[in-house]
mmCIF file of N, CA and C in Angstrom:
data_model
loop_
_atom_site.group_PDB
_atom_site.id
_atom_site.type_symbol
_atom_site.label_atom_id
_atom_site.label_comp_id
_atom_site.label_asym_id
_atom_site.label_seq_id
_atom_site.Cartn_x
_atom_site.Cartn_y
_atom_site.Cartn_z
ATOM 1 N N LYS A 1 -31.442 33.983 39.708
ATOM 2 C CA LYS A 1 -32.460 33.199 39.043
ATOM 3 C C LYS A 1 -32.512 31.816 39.678
ATOM 4 N N GLN A 2 -33.694 31.321 39.893
ATOM 5 C CA GLN A 2 -33.858 29.988 40.444
ATOM 6 C C GLN A 2 -33.890 28.982 39.307
ATOM 7 N N LYS A 3 -33.215 27.867 39.489
ATOM 8 C CA LYS A 3 -33.192 26.801 38.476
ATOM 9 C C LYS A 3 -33.967 25.609 39.003
ATOM 10 N N THR A 4 -34.779 25.032 38.150
ATOM 11 C CA THR A 4 -35.458 23.794 38.498
ATOM 12 C C THR A 4 -34.611 22.628 38.003
ATOM 13 N N ALA A 5 -34.894 21.443 38.510
ATOM 14 C CA ALA A 5 -34.162 20.249 38.057
ATOM 15 C C ALA A 5 -34.322 20.075 36.549
ATOM 16 N N TYR A 6 -35.501 20.384 36.029
ATOM 17 C CA TYR A 6 -35.741 20.264 34.591
ATOM 18 C C TYR A 6 -34.837 21.222 33.816
ATOM 19 N N GLU A 7 -34.749 22.479 34.275
ATOM 20 C CA GLU A 7 -33.889 23.451 33.601
ATOM 21 C C GLU A 7 -32.435 23.013 33.643
ATOM 22 N N MET A 8 -32.016 22.440 34.768
ATOM 23 C CA MET A 8 -30.644 21.978 34.888
ATOM 24 C C MET A 8 -30.389 20.837 33.911
ATOM 25 N N ARG A 9 -31.366 19.948 33.733
ATOM 26 C CA ARG A 9 -31.205 18.823 32.827
ATOM 27 C C ARG A 9 -31.129 19.287 31.377
ATOM 28 N N ILE A 10 -32.014 20.193 30.981
ATOM 29 C CA ILE A 10 -32.005 20.626 29.583
ATOM 30 C C ILE A 10 -30.837 21.563 29.292
ATOM 31 N N SER A 11 -30.232 22.128 30.322
ATOM 32 C CA SER A 11 -29.070 22.994 30.142
ATOM 33 C C SER A 11 -27.772 22.195 30.097
ATOM 34 N N ASP A 12 -27.866 20.876 30.144
ATOM 35 C CA ASP A 12 -26.708 19.985 30.108
ATOM 36 C C ASP A 12 -25.810 20.169 31.315
ATOM 37 N N TRP A 13 -26.414 20.405 32.488
ATOM 38 C CA TRP A 13 -25.632 20.435 33.712
ATOM 39 C C TRP A 13 -25.370 18.994 34.096
ATOM 40 N N SER A 14 -24.189 18.707 34.516
ATOM 41 C CA SER A 14 -23.895 17.361 34.972
ATOM 42 C C SER A 14 -22.990 17.440 36.180
ATOM 43 N N SER A 15 -22.820 16.327 36.831
ATOM 44 C CA SER A 15 -22.009 16.270 38.028
ATOM 45 C C SER A 15 -20.790 15.406 37.747
ATOM 46 N N ASP A 16 -19.635 16.003 37.784
ATOM 47 C CA ASP A 16 -18.380 15.272 37.659
ATOM 48 C C ASP A 16 -17.708 15.342 39.017
ATOM 49 N N VAL A 17 -17.647 14.210 39.682
ATOM 50 C CA VAL A 17 -17.104 14.176 41.026
ATOM 51 C C VAL A 17 -15.624 13.858 40.969
ATOM 52 N N CYS A 18 -14.827 14.664 41.623
ATOM 53 C CA CYS A 18 -13.388 14.441 41.696
ATOM 54 C C CYS A 18 -13.006 14.262 43.147
ATOM 55 N N SER A 19 -11.969 13.491 43.392
ATOM 56 C CA SER A 19 -11.491 13.321 44.746
ATOM 57 C C SER A 19 -10.080 13.858 44.860
ATOM 58 N N SER A 20 -9.933 15.002 45.495
ATOM 59 C CA SER A 20 -8.607 15.581 45.645
ATOM 60 C C SER A 20 -7.771 14.780 46.642
ATOM 61 N N ASP A 21 -8.404 13.891 47.404
ATOM 62 C CA ASP A 21 -7.646 13.032 48.305
ATOM 63 C C ASP A 21 -6.764 12.074 47.517
ATOM 64 N N LEU A 22 -7.248 11.627 46.360
ATOM 65 C CA LEU A 22 -6.531 10.627 45.593
ATOM 66 C C LEU A 22 -5.491 11.245 44.664
ATOM 67 N N PHE A 23 -5.908 12.169 43.812
ATOM 68 C CA PHE A 23 -5.017 12.756 42.813
ATOM 69 C C PHE A 23 -5.269 14.251 42.704
ATOM 70 N N PRO A 24 -4.713 15.056 43.634
ATOM 71 C CA PRO A 24 -5.033 16.480 43.626
ATOM 72 C C PRO A 24 -4.719 17.193 42.318
ATOM 73 N N SER A 25 -3.568 16.942 41.706
ATOM 74 C CA SER A 25 -3.228 17.661 40.477
ATOM 75 C C SER A 25 -4.107 17.205 39.317
ATOM 76 N N HIS A 26 -4.517 15.943 39.324
ATOM 77 C CA HIS A 26 -5.385 15.446 38.267
ATOM 78 C C HIS A 26 -6.761 16.108 38.342
ATOM 79 N N ASP A 27 -7.210 16.396 39.546
ATOM 80 C CA ASP A 27 -8.524 17.023 39.698
ATOM 81 C C ASP A 27 -8.553 18.400 39.052
ATOM 82 N N MET A 28 -7.555 19.224 39.315
ATOM 83 C CA MET A 28 -7.516 20.568 38.738
ATOM 84 C C MET A 28 -7.394 20.461 37.225
ATOM 85 N N LYS A 29 -6.541 19.558 36.742
ATOM 86 C CA LYS A 29 -6.402 19.388 35.292
ATOM 87 C C LYS A 29 -7.719 18.918 34.673
ATOM 88 N N GLY A 30 -8.413 18.030 35.355
ATOM 89 C CA GLY A 30 -9.702 17.549 34.856
ATOM 90 C C GLY A 30 -10.741 18.648 34.802
ATOM 91 N N LEU A 31 -10.773 19.488 35.826
ATOM 92 C CA LEU A 31 -11.716 20.607 35.833
ATOM 93 C C LEU A 31 -11.382 21.615 34.737
ATOM 94 N N ILE A 32 -10.094 21.854 34.527
ATOM 95 C CA ILE A 32 -9.685 22.781 33.466
ATOM 96 C C ILE A 32 -10.103 22.230 32.111
ATOM 97 N N ARG A 33 -9.912 20.930 31.907
ATOM 98 C CA ARG A 33 -10.314 20.308 30.635
ATOM 99 C C ARG A 33 -11.812 20.464 30.418
ATOM 100 N N ILE A 34 -12.600 20.193 31.441
ATOM 101 C CA ILE A 34 -14.057 20.309 31.334
ATOM 102 C C ILE A 34 -14.453 21.744 31.004
ATOM 103 N N PHE A 35 -13.825 22.698 31.671
ATOM 104 C CA PHE A 35 -14.171 24.105 31.488
ATOM 105 C C PHE A 35 -13.728 24.649 30.127
ATOM 106 N N LYS A 36 -12.460 24.401 29.769
ATOM 107 C CA LYS A 36 -11.909 25.006 28.558
ATOM 108 C C LYS A 36 -12.226 24.234 27.282
ATOM 109 N N HIS A 37 -12.047 22.930 27.323
ATOM 110 C CA HIS A 37 -12.149 22.152 26.095
ATOM 111 C C HIS A 37 -13.554 21.641 25.829
ATOM 112 N N GLU A 38 -14.254 21.259 26.883
ATOM 113 C CA GLU A 38 -15.619 20.768 26.698
ATOM 114 C C GLU A 38 -16.643 21.889 26.817
ATOM 115 N N LYS A 39 -16.163 23.106 27.148
ATOM 116 C CA LYS A 39 -17.028 24.296 27.246
ATOM 117 C C LYS A 39 -18.189 24.090 28.210
ATOM 118 N N ARG A 40 -17.889 23.468 29.350
ATOM 119 C CA ARG A 40 -18.918 23.225 30.361
ATOM 120 C C ARG A 40 -18.582 23.992 31.631
ATOM 121 N N SER A 41 -19.609 24.363 32.360
ATOM 122 C CA SER A 41 -19.412 25.026 33.644
ATOM 123 C C SER A 41 -18.884 24.025 34.655
ATOM 124 N N THR A 42 -18.145 24.514 35.616
ATOM 125 C CA THR A 42 -17.642 23.667 36.689
ATOM 126 C C THR A 42 -18.015 24.309 38.019
ATOM 127 N N SER A 43 -18.038 23.509 39.051
ATOM 128 C CA SER A 43 -18.301 24.063 40.382
ATOM 129 C C SER A 43 -17.599 23.216 41.421
ATOM 130 N N PHE A 44 -17.242 23.869 42.502
ATOM 131 C CA PHE A 44 -16.669 23.160 43.630
ATOM 132 C C PHE A 44 -16.795 24.013 44.873
ATOM 133 N N SER A 45 -16.567 23.398 45.994
ATOM 134 C CA SER A 45 -16.741 24.055 47.277
ATOM 135 C C SER A 45 -15.561 24.974 47.582
ATOM 136 N N LEU A 46 -15.844 26.184 48.054
ATOM 137 C CA LEU A 46 -14.782 27.133 48.388
ATOM 138 C C LEU A 46 -13.935 26.680 49.566
ATOM 139 N N ASP A 47 -14.534 25.900 50.461
ATOM 140 C CA ASP A 47 -13.791 25.492 51.655
ATOM 141 C C ASP A 47 -13.134 24.123 51.497
ATOM 142 N N GLY A 48 -13.014 23.678 50.267
ATOM 143 C CA GLY A 48 -12.259 22.457 49.985
ATOM 144 C C GLY A 48 -12.986 21.192 50.384
ATOM 145 N N PRO A 49 -12.351 20.059 50.149
ATOM 146 C CA PRO A 49 -13.001 18.790 50.433
ATOM 147 C C PRO A 49 -12.980 18.393 51.910
ATOM 148 N N LYS A 50 -12.165 19.084 52.714
ATOM 149 C CA LYS A 50 -12.037 18.666 54.114
ATOM 150 C C LYS A 50 -12.248 19.788 55.124
ATOM 151 N N GLY A 51 -12.481 20.998 54.651
ATOM 152 C CA GLY A 51 -12.734 22.097 55.575
ATOM 153 C C GLY A 51 -11.454 22.731 56.087
ATOM 154 N N PRO A 52 -11.540 23.443 57.190
ATOM 155 C CA PRO A 52 -12.730 23.656 58.008
ATOM 156 C C PRO A 52 -13.803 24.462 57.281
ATOM 157 N N ILE A 53 -15.025 24.310 57.767
ATOM 158 C CA ILE A 53 -16.172 24.928 57.134
ATOM 159 C C ILE A 53 -16.002 26.441 57.063
ATOM 160 N N HIS A 54 -16.367 27.001 55.922
ATOM 161 C CA HIS A 54 -16.349 28.432 55.623
ATOM 162 C C HIS A 54 -14.951 29.043 55.572
ATOM 163 N N GLU A 55 -13.889 28.234 55.583
ATOM 164 C CA GLU A 55 -12.532 28.747 55.417
ATOM 165 C C GLU A 55 -12.169 28.589 53.941
ATOM 166 N N VAL A 56 -12.074 29.716 53.244
ATOM 167 C CA VAL A 56 -11.860 29.709 51.796
ATOM 168 C C VAL A 56 -10.449 29.226 51.471
ATOM 169 N N LYS A 57 -10.368 28.247 50.579
ATOM 170 C CA LYS A 57 -9.092 27.707 50.119
ATOM 171 C C LYS A 57 -8.713 28.378 48.799
ATOM 172 N N PRO A 58 -7.423 28.370 48.429
ATOM 173 C CA PRO A 58 -6.980 29.078 47.225
ATOM 174 C C PRO A 58 -7.332 28.397 45.904
ATOM 175 N N GLY A 59 -7.835 27.185 45.930
ATOM 176 C CA GLY A 59 -8.105 26.438 44.701
ATOM 177 C C GLY A 59 -9.020 27.156 43.729
ATOM 178 N N VAL A 60 -10.060 27.807 44.212
ATOM 179 C CA VAL A 60 -11.000 28.506 43.334
ATOM 180 C C VAL A 60 -10.305 29.667 42.614
ATOM 181 N N PHE A 61 -9.403 30.339 43.299
ATOM 182 C CA PHE A 61 -8.690 31.456 42.690
ATOM 183 C C PHE A 61 -7.642 30.957 41.697
ATOM 184 N N GLU A 62 -6.977 29.858 42.024
ATOM 185 C CA GLU A 62 -6.006 29.259 41.106
ATOM 186 C C GLU A 62 -6.706 28.796 39.828
ATOM 187 N N PHE A 63 -7.880 28.184 39.985
ATOM 188 C CA PHE A 63 -8.658 27.744 38.825
ATOM 189 C C PHE A 63 -9.029 28.938 37.949
ATOM 190 N N SER A 64 -9.500 30.015 38.558
ATOM 191 C CA SER A 64 -9.867 31.219 37.815
ATOM 192 C C SER A 64 -8.656 31.805 37.097
ATOM 193 N N ARG A 65 -7.526 31.800 37.776
ATOM 194 C CA ARG A 65 -6.292 32.343 37.190
ATOM 195 C C ARG A 65 -5.848 31.514 35.989
ATOM 196 N N LEU A 66 -5.883 30.192 36.114
ATOM 197 C CA LEU A 66 -5.421 29.317 35.037
ATOM 198 C C LEU A 66 -6.369 29.292 33.840
ATOM 199 N N THR A 67 -7.651 29.467 34.083
ATOM 200 C CA THR A 67 -8.637 29.375 32.998
ATOM 201 C C THR A 67 -9.105 30.733 32.503
ATOM 202 N N GLU A 68 -8.722 31.791 33.230
ATOM 203 C CA GLU A 68 -9.219 33.137 32.956
ATOM 204 C C GLU A 68 -10.745 33.166 33.035
ATOM 205 N N GLY A 69 -11.279 32.363 33.951
ATOM 206 C CA GLY A 69 -12.717 32.255 34.125
ATOM 207 C C GLY A 69 -13.232 33.052 35.306
ATOM 208 N N PRO A 70 -14.467 33.526 35.218
ATOM 209 C CA PRO A 70 -15.071 34.273 36.325
ATOM 210 C C PRO A 70 -15.487 33.333 37.451
ATOM 211 N N ILE A 71 -15.722 33.904 38.615
ATOM 212 C CA ILE A 71 -16.172 33.148 39.781
ATOM 213 C C ILE A 71 -17.566 33.647 40.144
ATOM 214 N N TYR A 72 -18.491 32.718 40.274
ATOM 215 C CA TYR A 72 -19.846 33.022 40.740
ATOM 216 C C TYR A 72 -20.048 32.337 42.079
ATOM 217 N N PHE A 73 -20.905 32.909 42.890
ATOM 218 C CA PHE A 73 -21.162 32.373 44.229
ATOM 219 C C PHE A 73 -22.637 31.998 44.335
ATOM 220 N N ALA A 74 -22.916 30.883 44.999
ATOM 221 C CA ALA A 74 -24.297 30.415 45.149
ATOM 222 C C ALA A 74 -24.638 30.305 46.624
ATOM 223 N N GLY A 75 -25.749 30.929 46.993
ATOM 224 C CA GLY A 75 -26.320 30.753 48.315
ATOM 225 C C GLY A 75 -27.542 29.861 48.165
ATOM 226 N N ILE A 76 -27.675 28.882 49.038
ATOM 227 C CA ILE A 76 -28.750 27.897 48.904
ATOM 228 C C ILE A 76 -29.528 27.804 50.211
ATOM 229 N N ALA A 77 -30.843 27.799 50.082
ATOM 230 C CA ALA A 77 -31.718 27.591 51.242
ATOM 231 C C ALA A 77 -32.703 26.484 50.886
ATOM 232 N N CYS A 78 -33.020 25.678 51.867
ATOM 233 C CA CYS A 78 -33.909 24.532 51.670
ATOM 234 C C CYS A 78 -34.847 24.454 52.872
ATOM 235 N N ASP A 79 -36.153 24.268 52.594
ATOM 236 C CA ASP A 79 -37.102 24.294 53.715
ATOM 237 C C ASP A 79 -37.203 22.965 54.474
ATOM 238 N N ARG A 80 -36.920 21.855 53.813
ATOM 239 C CA ARG A 80 -36.958 20.552 54.501
ATOM 240 C C ARG A 80 -35.779 19.718 54.025
ATOM 241 N N LYS A 81 -34.978 19.223 54.983
ATOM 242 C CA LYS A 81 -33.763 18.512 54.599
ATOM 243 C C LYS A 81 -33.321 17.557 55.695
ATOM 244 N N TRP A 82 -32.510 16.586 55.263
ATOM 245 C CA TRP A 82 -31.806 15.724 56.199
ATOM 246 C C TRP A 82 -30.398 16.284 56.320
ATOM 247 N N VAL A 83 -29.919 16.477 57.545
ATOM 248 C CA VAL A 83 -28.597 17.055 57.776
ATOM 249 C C VAL A 83 -27.660 15.973 58.297
ATOM 250 N N ALA A 84 -26.466 15.920 57.717
ATOM 251 C CA ALA A 84 -25.426 15.002 58.195
ATOM 252 C C ALA A 84 -24.679 15.726 59.311
ATOM 253 N N HIS A 85 -25.181 15.618 60.523
ATOM 254 C CA HIS A 85 -24.644 16.373 61.655
ATOM 255 C C HIS A 85 -23.204 16.010 61.991
ATOM 256 N N LYS A 86 -22.774 14.799 61.649
ATOM 257 C CA LYS A 86 -21.414 14.381 61.978
ATOM 258 C C LYS A 86 -20.399 14.752 60.900
ATOM 259 N N SER A 87 -20.852 15.247 59.749
ATOM 260 C CA SER A 87 -19.910 15.640 58.698
ATOM 261 C C SER A 87 -19.308 16.999 59.045
ATOM 262 N N TRP A 88 -18.096 17.263 58.578
ATOM 263 C CA TRP A 88 -17.403 18.506 58.919
ATOM 264 C C TRP A 88 -18.146 19.731 58.403
ATOM 265 N N ASN A 89 -18.867 19.579 57.285
ATOM 266 C CA ASN A 89 -19.531 20.740 56.695
ATOM 267 C C ASN A 89 -21.048 20.749 56.900
ATOM 268 N N LYS A 90 -21.554 19.798 57.661
ATOM 269 C CA LYS A 90 -23.001 19.717 57.944
ATOM 270 C C LYS A 90 -23.803 19.671 56.643
ATOM 271 N N MET A 91 -23.283 18.906 55.668
ATOM 272 C CA MET A 91 -23.976 18.803 54.383
ATOM 273 C C MET A 91 -25.400 18.311 54.582
ATOM 274 N N TYR A 92 -26.235 18.611 53.612
ATOM 275 C CA TYR A 92 -27.621 18.173 53.726
ATOM 276 C C TYR A 92 -28.147 17.694 52.386
ATOM 277 N N LEU A 93 -29.221 16.932 52.488
ATOM 278 C CA LEU A 93 -29.915 16.394 51.329
ATOM 279 C C LEU A 93 -31.367 16.839 51.432
ATOM 280 N N PRO A 94 -31.859 17.546 50.427
ATOM 281 C CA PRO A 94 -33.266 17.980 50.484
ATOM 282 C C PRO A 94 -34.217 16.788 50.538
ATOM 283 N N LYS A 95 -35.257 16.926 51.327
ATOM 284 C CA LYS A 95 -36.288 15.895 51.390
ATOM 285 C C LYS A 95 -37.164 15.990 50.144
ATOM 286 N N PRO A 96 -37.854 14.907 49.809
ATOM 287 C CA PRO A 96 -38.745 14.957 48.639
ATOM 288 C C PRO A 96 -39.736 16.120 48.745
ATOM 289 N N PHE A 97 -39.935 16.803 47.632
ATOM 290 C CA PHE A 97 -40.853 17.931 47.497
ATOM 291 C C PHE A 97 -40.451 19.159 48.320
ATOM 292 N N ALA A 98 -39.185 19.202 48.757
ATOM 293 C CA ALA A 98 -38.693 20.374 49.477
ATOM 294 C C ALA A 98 -38.607 21.558 48.520
ATOM 295 N N LYS A 99 -38.758 22.734 49.074
ATOM 296 C CA LYS A 99 -38.563 23.954 48.298
ATOM 297 C C LYS A 99 -37.101 24.371 48.470
ATOM 298 N N ILE A 100 -36.479 24.714 47.355
ATOM 299 C CA ILE A 100 -35.074 25.105 47.363
ATOM 300 C C ILE A 100 -34.945 26.443 46.656
ATOM 301 N N VAL A 101 -34.167 27.341 47.259
ATOM 302 C CA VAL A 101 -33.870 28.622 46.641
ATOM 303 C C VAL A 101 -32.359 28.693 46.439
ATOM 304 N N ILE A 102 -31.949 29.042 45.216
ATOM 305 C CA ILE A 102 -30.539 29.240 44.906
ATOM 306 C C ILE A 102 -30.374 30.669 44.422
ATOM 307 N N VAL A 103 -29.486 31.403 45.067
ATOM 308 C CA VAL A 103 -29.204 32.783 44.682
ATOM 309 C C VAL A 103 -27.759 32.850 44.202
ATOM 310 N N TRP A 104 -27.596 33.270 42.951
ATOM 311 C CA TRP A 104 -26.267 33.411 42.357
ATOM 312 C C TRP A 104 -25.819 34.854 42.463
ATOM 313 N N SER A 105 -24.542 35.066 42.745
ATOM 314 C CA SER A 105 -23.970 36.413 42.700
ATOM 315 C C SER A 105 -22.626 36.350 41.986
ATOM 316 N N GLY A 106 -22.186 37.490 41.548
ATOM 317 C CA GLY A 106 -20.927 37.550 40.809
ATOM 318 C C GLY A 106 -21.192 38.175 39.460
ATOM 319 N N PRO A 107 -20.258 38.166 38.583
ATOM 320 C CA PRO A 107 -18.997 37.450 38.703
ATOM 321 C C PRO A 107 -17.919 38.255 39.432
ATOM 322 N N ALA A 108 -16.982 37.516 39.984
ATOM 323 C CA ALA A 108 -15.731 38.063 40.500
ATOM 324 C C ALA A 108 -14.650 37.516 39.583
ATOM 325 N N GLY A 109 -13.619 38.264 39.402
ATOM 326 C CA GLY A 109 -12.544 37.775 38.544
ATOM 327 C C GLY A 109 -12.836 38.036 37.085
ATOM 328 N N PRO A 110 -12.124 37.383 36.203
ATOM 329 C CA PRO A 110 -11.147 36.348 36.512
ATOM 330 C C PRO A 110 -9.934 36.910 37.251
ATOM 331 N N ILE A 111 -9.298 36.027 37.995
ATOM 332 C CA ILE A 111 -8.109 36.391 38.757
ATOM 333 C C ILE A 111 -6.955 36.534 37.769
ATOM 334 N N SER A 112 -6.215 37.621 37.870
ATOM 335 C CA SER A 112 -5.117 37.875 36.928
ATOM 336 C C SER A 112 -3.873 37.084 37.324
ATOM 337 N N ARG A 113 -2.956 36.957 36.396
ATOM 338 C CA ARG A 113 -1.716 36.200 36.605
ATOM 339 C C ARG A 113 -0.858 36.793 37.722
ATOM 340 N N ASP A 114 -0.965 38.103 37.940
ATOM 341 C CA ASP A 114 -0.128 38.718 38.969
ATOM 342 C C ASP A 114 -0.764 38.684 40.364
ATOM 343 N N GLN A 115 -1.990 38.210 40.492
ATOM 344 C CA GLN A 115 -2.626 38.092 41.807
ATOM 345 C C GLN A 115 -2.259 36.766 42.453
ATOM 346 N N ASP A 116 -2.076 36.787 43.752
ATOM 347 C CA ASP A 116 -1.719 35.582 44.502
ATOM 348 C C ASP A 116 -2.996 34.849 44.916
ATOM 349 N N PRO A 117 -3.185 33.594 44.475
ATOM 350 C CA PRO A 117 -4.384 32.842 44.853
ATOM 351 C C PRO A 117 -4.519 32.625 46.367
ATOM 352 N N ARG A 118 -3.418 32.784 47.112
ATOM 353 C CA ARG A 118 -3.459 32.606 48.561
ATOM 354 C C ARG A 118 -3.709 33.917 49.314
ATOM 355 N N SER A 119 -4.033 34.969 48.576
ATOM 356 C CA SER A 119 -4.244 36.285 49.155
ATOM 357 C C SER A 119 -5.405 36.294 50.149
ATOM 358 N N PRO A 120 -5.174 36.810 51.363
ATOM 359 C CA PRO A 120 -6.260 36.925 52.346
ATOM 360 C C PRO A 120 -7.383 37.848 51.863
ATOM 361 N N GLU A 121 -7.025 38.851 51.044
ATOM 362 C CA GLU A 121 -8.039 39.769 50.522
ATOM 363 C C GLU A 121 -8.988 39.046 49.573
ATOM 364 N N LEU A 122 -8.445 38.177 48.717
ATOM 365 C CA LEU A 122 -9.295 37.390 47.821
ATOM 366 C C LEU A 122 -10.192 36.446 48.618
ATOM 367 N N ALA A 123 -9.617 35.814 49.628
ATOM 368 C CA ALA A 123 -10.399 34.896 50.467
ATOM 369 C C ALA A 123 -11.547 35.634 51.147
ATOM 370 N N GLN A 124 -11.281 36.834 51.637
ATOM 371 C CA GLN A 124 -12.329 37.616 52.309
ATOM 372 C C GLN A 124 -13.402 38.043 51.321
ATOM 373 N N LEU A 125 -12.986 38.448 50.107
ATOM 374 C CA LEU A 125 -13.944 38.818 49.062
ATOM 375 C C LEU A 125 -14.895 37.646 48.783
ATOM 376 N N ALA A 126 -14.337 36.455 48.636
ATOM 377 C CA ALA A 126 -15.153 35.268 48.358
ATOM 378 C C ALA A 126 -16.061 34.935 49.536
ATOM 379 N N LYS A 127 -15.524 35.021 50.733
ATOM 380 C CA LYS A 127 -16.316 34.714 51.931
ATOM 381 C C LYS A 127 -17.496 35.681 52.058
ATOM 382 N N ASP A 128 -17.253 36.960 51.807
ATOM 383 C CA ASP A 128 -18.315 37.968 51.884
ATOM 384 C C ASP A 128 -19.371 37.738 50.800
ATOM 385 N N ALA A 129 -18.925 37.469 49.571
ATOM 386 C CA ALA A 129 -19.869 37.239 48.469
ATOM 387 C C ALA A 129 -20.727 36.009 48.734
ATOM 388 N N LEU A 130 -20.101 34.957 49.240
ATOM 389 C CA LEU A 130 -20.847 33.734 49.550
ATOM 390 C C LEU A 130 -21.847 33.980 50.681
ATOM 391 N N GLN A 131 -21.415 34.705 51.703
ATOM 392 C CA GLN A 131 -22.305 35.015 52.825
ATOM 393 C C GLN A 131 -23.488 35.870 52.365
ATOM 394 N N ASN A 132 -23.247 36.828 51.491
ATOM 395 C CA ASN A 132 -24.333 37.664 50.967
ATOM 396 C C ASN A 132 -25.328 36.836 50.161
ATOM 397 N N SER A 133 -24.822 35.910 49.342
ATOM 398 C CA SER A 133 -25.708 35.035 48.561
ATOM 399 C C SER A 133 -26.524 34.145 49.484
ATOM 400 N N GLN A 134 -25.878 33.613 50.518
ATOM 401 C CA GLN A 134 -26.575 32.738 51.461
ATOM 402 C C GLN A 134 -27.661 33.502 52.215
ATOM 403 N N THR A 135 -27.338 34.699 52.681
ATOM 404 C CA THR A 135 -28.314 35.527 53.390
ATOM 405 C C THR A 135 -29.502 35.846 52.489
ATOM 406 N N SER A 136 -29.221 36.162 51.232
ATOM 407 C CA SER A 136 -30.278 36.472 50.275
ATOM 408 C C SER A 136 -31.167 35.251 50.017
ATOM 409 N N ALA A 137 -30.552 34.068 49.908
ATOM 410 C CA ALA A 137 -31.336 32.837 49.693
ATOM 411 C C ALA A 137 -32.242 32.564 50.885
ATOM 412 N N LEU A 138 -31.714 32.723 52.088
ATOM 413 C CA LEU A 138 -32.528 32.496 53.293
ATOM 414 C C LEU A 138 -33.676 33.502 53.374
ATOM 415 N N LYS A 139 -33.404 34.756 53.011
ATOM 416 C CA LYS A 139 -34.453 35.778 53.030
ATOM 417 C C LYS A 139 -35.549 35.453 52.008
ATOM 418 N N LYS A 140 -35.147 35.039 50.808
ATOM 419 C CA LYS A 140 -36.135 34.676 49.786
ATOM 420 C C LYS A 140 -36.961 33.469 50.237
ATOM 421 N N MET A 141 -36.337 32.526 50.925
ATOM 422 C CA MET A 141 -37.066 31.366 51.437
ATOM 423 C C MET A 141 -38.085 31.823 52.488
ATOM 424 N N ASP A 142 -37.655 32.702 53.376
ATOM 425 C CA ASP A 142 -38.574 33.229 54.395
ATOM 426 C C ASP A 142 -39.724 34.009 53.758
ATOM 427 N N ASP A 143 -39.402 34.817 52.737
ATOM 428 C CA ASP A 143 -40.438 35.569 52.036
ATOM 429 C C ASP A 143 -41.432 34.635 51.367
ATOM 430 N N ALA A 144 -40.947 33.563 50.768
ATOM 431 C CA ALA A 144 -41.825 32.603 50.096
ATOM 432 C C ALA A 144 -42.732 31.890 51.107
ATOM 433 N N LYS A 145 -42.209 31.617 52.301
ATOM 434 C CA LYS A 145 -43.026 30.985 53.337
ATOM 435 C C LYS A 145 -44.166 31.913 53.766
ATOM 436 N N GLY A 146 -43.876 33.223 53.809
ATOM 437 C CA GLY A 146 -44.890 34.194 54.190
ATOM 438 C C GLY A 146 -46.002 34.322 53.163
ATOM 439 N N LEU A 147 -45.715 33.986 51.908
ATOM 440 C CA LEU A 147 -46.726 34.095 50.856
ATOM 441 C C LEU A 147 -47.638 32.875 50.782
ATOM 442 N N SER A 148 -47.174 31.761 51.326
ATOM 443 C CA SER A 148 -47.987 30.530 51.208
ATOM 444 C C SER A 148 -48.980 30.358 52.333
#
């Protein structure tokens, strides 16, 4: 399902920025508090705050294990954007009036207590799910361009 900025606002989506560079354990505790006690969704990058790009880190699985929460994956496509070419992850900012497609997939998990968050199999599962969502978002963007 595609979400508009208006839908995100009325759904009480907010952005809580954490810096794992400063207080890594506080960040996970803060996210757990937001998820469990405030009953809010949380999100973070699978490849961590420093990369390398597309290399899945165990934090998402540890979070799922500790909260017994499911994992969803988002693929995003944008037709017009500014790209930070010098950043490790090539992050981008959509230009005004850009069309954006977000494709959600999942859930995966929750990760059980006996599963290892550092498991290569879990990392591959996440990488594949994310790649499938991204491919689907790009295809939907291409399809939308063909209709206009």
